[in-house]
CSV table of C-alpha atoms in Angstrom, one decimal:
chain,number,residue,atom,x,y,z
A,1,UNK,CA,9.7,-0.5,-102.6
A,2,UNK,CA,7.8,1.3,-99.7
A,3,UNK,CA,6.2,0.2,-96.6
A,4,UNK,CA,2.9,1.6,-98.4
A,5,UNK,CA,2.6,-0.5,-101.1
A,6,UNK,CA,-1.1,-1.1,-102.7
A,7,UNK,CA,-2.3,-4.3,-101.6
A,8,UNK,CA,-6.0,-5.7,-100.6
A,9,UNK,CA,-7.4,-3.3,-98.0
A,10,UNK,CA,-10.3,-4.1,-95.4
A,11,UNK,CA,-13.0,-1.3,-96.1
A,12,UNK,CA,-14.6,-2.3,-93.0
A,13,UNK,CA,-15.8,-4.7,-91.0
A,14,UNK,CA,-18.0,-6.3,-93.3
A,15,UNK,CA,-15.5,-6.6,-95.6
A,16,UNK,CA,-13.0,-8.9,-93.8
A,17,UNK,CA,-14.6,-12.4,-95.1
A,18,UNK,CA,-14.0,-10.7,-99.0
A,19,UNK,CA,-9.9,-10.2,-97.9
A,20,UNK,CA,-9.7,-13.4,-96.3
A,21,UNK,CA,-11.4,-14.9,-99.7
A,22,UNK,CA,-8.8,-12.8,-102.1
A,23,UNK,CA,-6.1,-13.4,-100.0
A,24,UNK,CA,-6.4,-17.4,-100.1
A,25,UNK,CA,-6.2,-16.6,-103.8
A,26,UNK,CA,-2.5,-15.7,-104.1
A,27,UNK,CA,-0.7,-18.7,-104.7
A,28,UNK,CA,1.9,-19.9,-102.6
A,29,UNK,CA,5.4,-19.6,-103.6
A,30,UNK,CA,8.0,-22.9,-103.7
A,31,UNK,CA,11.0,-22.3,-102.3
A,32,UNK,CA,13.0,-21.9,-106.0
A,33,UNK,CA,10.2,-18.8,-106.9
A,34,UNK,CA,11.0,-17.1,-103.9
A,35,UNK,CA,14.6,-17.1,-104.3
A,36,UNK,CA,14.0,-15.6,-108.1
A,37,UNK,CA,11.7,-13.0,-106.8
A,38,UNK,CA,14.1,-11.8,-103.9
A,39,UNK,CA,17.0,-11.9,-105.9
A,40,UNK,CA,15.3,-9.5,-108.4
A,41,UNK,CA,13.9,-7.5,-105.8
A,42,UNK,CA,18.0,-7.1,-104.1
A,43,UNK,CA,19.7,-6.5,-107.6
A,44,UNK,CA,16.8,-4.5,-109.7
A,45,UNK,CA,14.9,-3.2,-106.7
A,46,UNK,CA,12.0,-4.9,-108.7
A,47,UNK,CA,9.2,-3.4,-106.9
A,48,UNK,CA,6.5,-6.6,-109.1
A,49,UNK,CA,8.7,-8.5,-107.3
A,50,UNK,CA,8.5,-7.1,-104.2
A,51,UNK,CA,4.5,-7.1,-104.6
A,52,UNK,CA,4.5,-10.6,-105.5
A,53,UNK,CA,6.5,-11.6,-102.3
A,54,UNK,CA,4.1,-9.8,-100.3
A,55,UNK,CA,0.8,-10.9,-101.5
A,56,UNK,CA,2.1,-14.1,-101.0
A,57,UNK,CA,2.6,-14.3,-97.0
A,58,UNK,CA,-0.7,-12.1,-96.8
A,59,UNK,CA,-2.0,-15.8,-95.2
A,60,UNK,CA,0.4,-15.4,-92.7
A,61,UNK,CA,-0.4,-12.3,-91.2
A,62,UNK,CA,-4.0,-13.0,-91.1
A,63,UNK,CA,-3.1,-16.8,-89.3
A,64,UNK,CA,-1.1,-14.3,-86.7
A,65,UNK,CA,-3.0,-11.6,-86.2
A,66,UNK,CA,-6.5,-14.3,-85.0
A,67,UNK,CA,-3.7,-14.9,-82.2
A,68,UNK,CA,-4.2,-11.5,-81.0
A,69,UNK,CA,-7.7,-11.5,-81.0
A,70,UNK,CA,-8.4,-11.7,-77.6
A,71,UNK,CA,-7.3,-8.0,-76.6
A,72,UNK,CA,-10.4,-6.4,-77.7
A,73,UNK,CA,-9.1,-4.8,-80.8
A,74,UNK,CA,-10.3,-5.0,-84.7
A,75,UNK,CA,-8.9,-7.8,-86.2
A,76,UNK,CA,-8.7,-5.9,-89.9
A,77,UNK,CA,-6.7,-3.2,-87.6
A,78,UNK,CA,-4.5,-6.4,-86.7
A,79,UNK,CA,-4.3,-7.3,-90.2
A,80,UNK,CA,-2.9,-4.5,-91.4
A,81,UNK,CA,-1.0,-3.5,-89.0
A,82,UNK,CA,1.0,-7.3,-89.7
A,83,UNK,CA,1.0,-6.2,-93.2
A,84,UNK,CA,3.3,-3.4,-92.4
A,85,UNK,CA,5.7,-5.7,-90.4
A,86,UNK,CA,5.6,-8.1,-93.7
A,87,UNK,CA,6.6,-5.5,-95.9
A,88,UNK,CA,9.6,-4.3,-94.1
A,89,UNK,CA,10.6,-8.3,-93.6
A,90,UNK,CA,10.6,-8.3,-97.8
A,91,UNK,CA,12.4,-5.1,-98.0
A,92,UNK,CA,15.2,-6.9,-96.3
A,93,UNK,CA,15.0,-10.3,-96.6
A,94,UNK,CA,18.1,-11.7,-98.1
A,95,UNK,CA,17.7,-14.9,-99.9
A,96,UNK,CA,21.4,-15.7,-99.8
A,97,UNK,CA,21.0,-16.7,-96.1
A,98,UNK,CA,19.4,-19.7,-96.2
A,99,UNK,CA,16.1,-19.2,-94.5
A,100,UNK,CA,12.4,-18.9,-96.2
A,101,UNK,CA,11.0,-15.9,-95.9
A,102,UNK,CA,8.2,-17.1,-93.3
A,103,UNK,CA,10.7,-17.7,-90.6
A,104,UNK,CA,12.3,-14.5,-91.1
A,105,UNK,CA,8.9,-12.4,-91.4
A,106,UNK,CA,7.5,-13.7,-88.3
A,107,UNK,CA,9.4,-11.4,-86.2
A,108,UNK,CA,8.8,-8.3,-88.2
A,109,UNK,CA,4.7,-8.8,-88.2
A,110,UNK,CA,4.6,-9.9,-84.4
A,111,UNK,CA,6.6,-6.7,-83.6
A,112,UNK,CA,4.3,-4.4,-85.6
A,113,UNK,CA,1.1,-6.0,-83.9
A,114,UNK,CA,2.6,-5.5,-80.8
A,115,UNK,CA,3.1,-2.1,-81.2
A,116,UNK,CA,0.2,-1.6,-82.4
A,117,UNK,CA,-1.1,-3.1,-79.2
A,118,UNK,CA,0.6,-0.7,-77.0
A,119,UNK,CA,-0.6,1.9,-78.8
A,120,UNK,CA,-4.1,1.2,-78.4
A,121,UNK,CA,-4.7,-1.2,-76.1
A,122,UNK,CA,-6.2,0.9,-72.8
A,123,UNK,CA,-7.3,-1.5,-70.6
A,124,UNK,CA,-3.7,-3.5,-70.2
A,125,UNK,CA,-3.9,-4.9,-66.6
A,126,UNK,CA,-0.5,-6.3,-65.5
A,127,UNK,CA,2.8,-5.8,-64.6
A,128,UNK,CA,4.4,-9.1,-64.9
A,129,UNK,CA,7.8,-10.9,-63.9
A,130,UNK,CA,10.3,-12.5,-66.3
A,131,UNK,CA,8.3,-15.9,-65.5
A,132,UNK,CA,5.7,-14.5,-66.3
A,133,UNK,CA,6.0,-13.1,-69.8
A,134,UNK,CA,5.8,-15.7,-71.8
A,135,UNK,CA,1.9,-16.7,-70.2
A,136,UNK,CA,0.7,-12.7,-71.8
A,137,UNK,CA,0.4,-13.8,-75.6
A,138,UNK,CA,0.0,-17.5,-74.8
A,139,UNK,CA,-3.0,-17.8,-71.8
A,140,UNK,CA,-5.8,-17.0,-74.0
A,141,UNK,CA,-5.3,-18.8,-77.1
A,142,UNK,CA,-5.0,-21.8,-75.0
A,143,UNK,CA,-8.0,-21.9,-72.8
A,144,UNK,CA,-10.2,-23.7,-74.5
A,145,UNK,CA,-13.4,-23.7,-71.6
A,146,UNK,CA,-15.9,-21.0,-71.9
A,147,UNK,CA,-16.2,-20.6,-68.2
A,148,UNK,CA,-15.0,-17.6,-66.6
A,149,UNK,CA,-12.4,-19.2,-64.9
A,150,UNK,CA,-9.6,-21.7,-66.1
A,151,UNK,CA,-10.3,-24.9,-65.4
A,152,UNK,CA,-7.6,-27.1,-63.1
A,153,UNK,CA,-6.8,-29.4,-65.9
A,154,UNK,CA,-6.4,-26.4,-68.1
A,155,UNK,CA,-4.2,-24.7,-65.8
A,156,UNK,CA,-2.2,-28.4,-65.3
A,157,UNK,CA,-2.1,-28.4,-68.9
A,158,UNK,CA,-0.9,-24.5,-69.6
A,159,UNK,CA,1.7,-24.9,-66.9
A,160,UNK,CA,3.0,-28.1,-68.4
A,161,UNK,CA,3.0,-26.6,-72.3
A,162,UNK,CA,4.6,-23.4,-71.3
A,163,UNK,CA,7.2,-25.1,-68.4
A,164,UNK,CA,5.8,-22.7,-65.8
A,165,UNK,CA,4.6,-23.4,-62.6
A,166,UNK,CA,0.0,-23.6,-62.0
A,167,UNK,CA,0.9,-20.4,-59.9
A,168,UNK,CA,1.7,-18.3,-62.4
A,169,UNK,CA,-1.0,-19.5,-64.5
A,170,UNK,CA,-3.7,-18.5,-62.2
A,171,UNK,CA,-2.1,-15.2,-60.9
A,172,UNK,CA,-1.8,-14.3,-64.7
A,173,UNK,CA,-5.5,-14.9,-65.4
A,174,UNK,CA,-6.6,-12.9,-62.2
A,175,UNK,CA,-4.1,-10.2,-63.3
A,176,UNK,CA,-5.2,-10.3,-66.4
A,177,UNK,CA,-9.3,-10.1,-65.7
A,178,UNK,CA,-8.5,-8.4,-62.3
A,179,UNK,CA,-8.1,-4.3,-62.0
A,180,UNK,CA,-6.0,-1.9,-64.2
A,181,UNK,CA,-2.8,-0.4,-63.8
A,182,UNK,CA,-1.2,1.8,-65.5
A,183,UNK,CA,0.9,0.7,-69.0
A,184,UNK,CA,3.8,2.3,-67.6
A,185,UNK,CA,3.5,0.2,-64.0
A,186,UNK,CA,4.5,1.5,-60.7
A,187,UNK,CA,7.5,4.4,-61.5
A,188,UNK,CA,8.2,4.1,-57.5
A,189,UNK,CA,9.0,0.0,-57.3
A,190,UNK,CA,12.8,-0.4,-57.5
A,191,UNK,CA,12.3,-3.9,-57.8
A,192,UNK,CA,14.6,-5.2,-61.1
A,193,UNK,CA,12.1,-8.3,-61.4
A,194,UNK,CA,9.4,-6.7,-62.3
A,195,UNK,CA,7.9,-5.8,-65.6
A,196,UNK,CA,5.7,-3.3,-67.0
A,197,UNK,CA,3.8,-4.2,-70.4
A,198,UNK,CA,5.6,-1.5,-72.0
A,199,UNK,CA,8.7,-3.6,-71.6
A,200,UNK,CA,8.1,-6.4,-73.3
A,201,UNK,CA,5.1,-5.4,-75.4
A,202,UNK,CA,7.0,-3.9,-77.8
A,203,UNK,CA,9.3,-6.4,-78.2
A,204,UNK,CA,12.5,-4.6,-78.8
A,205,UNK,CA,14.5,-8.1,-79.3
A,206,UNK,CA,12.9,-7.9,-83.1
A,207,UNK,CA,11.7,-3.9,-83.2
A,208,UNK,CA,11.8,-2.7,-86.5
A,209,UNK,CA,12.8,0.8,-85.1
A,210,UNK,CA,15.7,-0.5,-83.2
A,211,UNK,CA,16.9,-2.9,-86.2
A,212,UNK,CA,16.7,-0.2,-88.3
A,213,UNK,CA,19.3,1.8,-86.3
A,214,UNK,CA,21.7,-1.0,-86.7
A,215,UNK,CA,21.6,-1.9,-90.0
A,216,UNK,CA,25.6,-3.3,-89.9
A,217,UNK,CA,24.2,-5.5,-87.5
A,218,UNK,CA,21.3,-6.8,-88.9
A,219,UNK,CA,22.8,-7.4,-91.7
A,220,UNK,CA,25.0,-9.4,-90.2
A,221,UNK,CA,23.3,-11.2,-88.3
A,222,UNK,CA,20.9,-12.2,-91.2
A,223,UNK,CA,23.7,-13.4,-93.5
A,224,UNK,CA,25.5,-15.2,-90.9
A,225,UNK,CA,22.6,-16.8,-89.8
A,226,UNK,CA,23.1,-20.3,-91.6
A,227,UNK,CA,26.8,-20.1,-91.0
A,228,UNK,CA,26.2,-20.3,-87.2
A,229,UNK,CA,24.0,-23.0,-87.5
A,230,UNK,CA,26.2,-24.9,-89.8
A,231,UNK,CA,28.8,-25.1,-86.6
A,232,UNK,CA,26.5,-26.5,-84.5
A,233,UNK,CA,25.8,-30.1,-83.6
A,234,UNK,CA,23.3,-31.5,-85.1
A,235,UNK,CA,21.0,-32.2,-82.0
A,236,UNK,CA,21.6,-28.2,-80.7
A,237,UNK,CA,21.0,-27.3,-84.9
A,238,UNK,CA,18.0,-29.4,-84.9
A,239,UNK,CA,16.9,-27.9,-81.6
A,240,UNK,CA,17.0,-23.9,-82.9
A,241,UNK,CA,15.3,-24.8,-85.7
A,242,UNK,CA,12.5,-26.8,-84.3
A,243,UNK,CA,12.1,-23.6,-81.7
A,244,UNK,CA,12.7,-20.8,-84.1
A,245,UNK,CA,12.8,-21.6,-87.2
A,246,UNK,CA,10.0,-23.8,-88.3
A,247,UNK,CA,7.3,-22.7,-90.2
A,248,UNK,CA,3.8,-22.6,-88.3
A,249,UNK,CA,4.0,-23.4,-84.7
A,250,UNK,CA,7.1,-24.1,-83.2
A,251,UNK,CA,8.1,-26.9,-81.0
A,252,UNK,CA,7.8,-27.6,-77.5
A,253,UNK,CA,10.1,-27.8,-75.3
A,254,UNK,CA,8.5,-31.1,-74.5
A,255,UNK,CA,8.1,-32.0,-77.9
A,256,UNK,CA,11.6,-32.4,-78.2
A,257,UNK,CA,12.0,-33.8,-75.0
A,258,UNK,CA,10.2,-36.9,-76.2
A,259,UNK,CA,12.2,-37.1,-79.5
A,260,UNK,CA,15.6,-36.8,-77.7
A,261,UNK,CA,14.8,-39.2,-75.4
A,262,UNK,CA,16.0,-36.5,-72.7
A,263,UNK,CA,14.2,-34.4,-70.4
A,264,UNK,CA,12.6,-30.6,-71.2
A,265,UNK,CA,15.1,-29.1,-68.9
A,266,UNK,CA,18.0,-31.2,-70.7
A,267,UNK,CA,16.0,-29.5,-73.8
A,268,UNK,CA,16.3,-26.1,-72.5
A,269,UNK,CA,20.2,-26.3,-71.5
A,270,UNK,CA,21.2,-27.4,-74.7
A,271,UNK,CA,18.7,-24.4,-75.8
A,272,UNK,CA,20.4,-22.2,-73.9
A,273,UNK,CA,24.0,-23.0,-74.8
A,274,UNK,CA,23.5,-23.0,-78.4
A,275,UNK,CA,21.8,-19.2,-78.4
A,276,UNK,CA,24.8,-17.9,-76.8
A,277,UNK,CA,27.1,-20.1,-79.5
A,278,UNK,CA,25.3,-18.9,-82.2
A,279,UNK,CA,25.2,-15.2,-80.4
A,280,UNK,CA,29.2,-15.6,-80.2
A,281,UNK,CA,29.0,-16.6,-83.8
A,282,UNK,CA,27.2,-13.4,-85.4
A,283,UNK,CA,29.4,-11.1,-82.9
A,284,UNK,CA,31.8,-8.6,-85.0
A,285,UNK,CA,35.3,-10.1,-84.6
């Protein structure tokens, strides 16, 4: 299998409602048909297989890429640039590990759009702090005025959803419809706090490149992945799951806040402790 694999291809603009129609055709695959179809595609490097598995997510980059819409860029460009990520996910998915396909593929498509973004977005306008990142790919899929400015509820809301402070919220929306810097930021600020977009746009924790390089360790890390959440608890299991695993979107902090009974920052804690568990886990002895 290659990464350039014949599947449906947007002409042009025009033709974007006609792959969104053909795509919705491919049926989706249970959980016992995907497991068949991988396992031929590890042990006969069945490449049907392969095409099958891929066709099959196509819905899945499409319901990613509209999250990226708001950068100005076209979203068949998006698309396909997702597809790319998908098909590197199913050239190395293993379905011994325990996980569906979705979860694992979401990484691989969100890491090829961002790069794709760096690549061609020109008019990024911020350099950002760790605090901040997370408000980048989030702010504009969750305004939901059409008024040039967010709104105070919206901003009370935002802050609330994404456990920031209404700040940060406003200073990202003015940085990121105020003037442009450069991609690279500011080579002269020695400050260790602050980010450039090229530092977390290309998201190296998930970059194909990178992963690619370290094969051993992916590999690892993949097929140990259901190990380490077997030695969890099952609060801290249910937790990682819930914020990493689940297919669509994942949970709030919040969300499981209420269903614990606890508080979000109890919910973050126990977050945090079990990621570095399950880090210590996956580690070479």
């Amino acid at each position: 299998m290659t990464d350039t694999m014949t599947l449906p291809v947007i002409a042009s603009a025009d033709s974007l409602d006609q792959y969104m129609r053909t795509i919705k055709s491919f049926p989706i695959l249970s959980a016992e048909e995907e497991y068949k179809l991988a396992t031929r595609l590890n042990k006969d490097n069945d490449v049907e297989a392969a095409k099958t598995l891929v066709v099959s997510h196509l819905r899945l980059v499409a319901s990613i890429a509209r999250n990226y819409s708001g950068y100005g860029l076209p979203q068949s460009d998006l698309i396909q640039e997702g597809n790319i990520g998908l098909m590197k996910a199913v050239r190395r998915f293993d379905p011994e590990r325990g996980v569906r396909l979705v979860s694992f593929a979401m990484h691989w498509i969100k890491a090829e759009i961002h790069e794709y973004i760096v690549r061609n977005w020109r008019l990024v306008k911020l350099a950002t702090t760790k605090a901040q990142r997370k408000l980048f790919f989030n702010l504009r899929s969750m305004k939901k005025s059409q008024s040039a400015s967010l709104q105070s509820d919206e901003v009370a809301h935002i802050a609330h959803e994404l456990n920031v402070k209404p700040e940060e919220v406003l200073e990202m929306e003015s940085r990121m419809f105020g003037h442009e810097i450069s991609l690279e930021g500011n080579a002269d600020d020695d400050n260790e706090d602050v980010f450039s977009p090229i530092s977390y746009l290309q998201a190296t924790y998930a970059e194909p490149s990178e992963i690619l390089a370290e094969q051993e360790a992916e590999h690892l890390q993949t097929t140990g992945l259901s190990s380490a959440l077997a030695k969890l608890d099952d609060r801290s299991r249910r937790i990682v799951e819930a914020r990493w695993l689940q297919e669509g979107s994942s949970a709030t902090l919040h969300d499981l806040a209420e269903e614990f009974g606890v508080s979000a920052e109890r919910i973050r804690q126990i977050e945090q402790k079990a990621m570095k568990q399950m880090k210590g886990f996956l580690s070479p002895a």
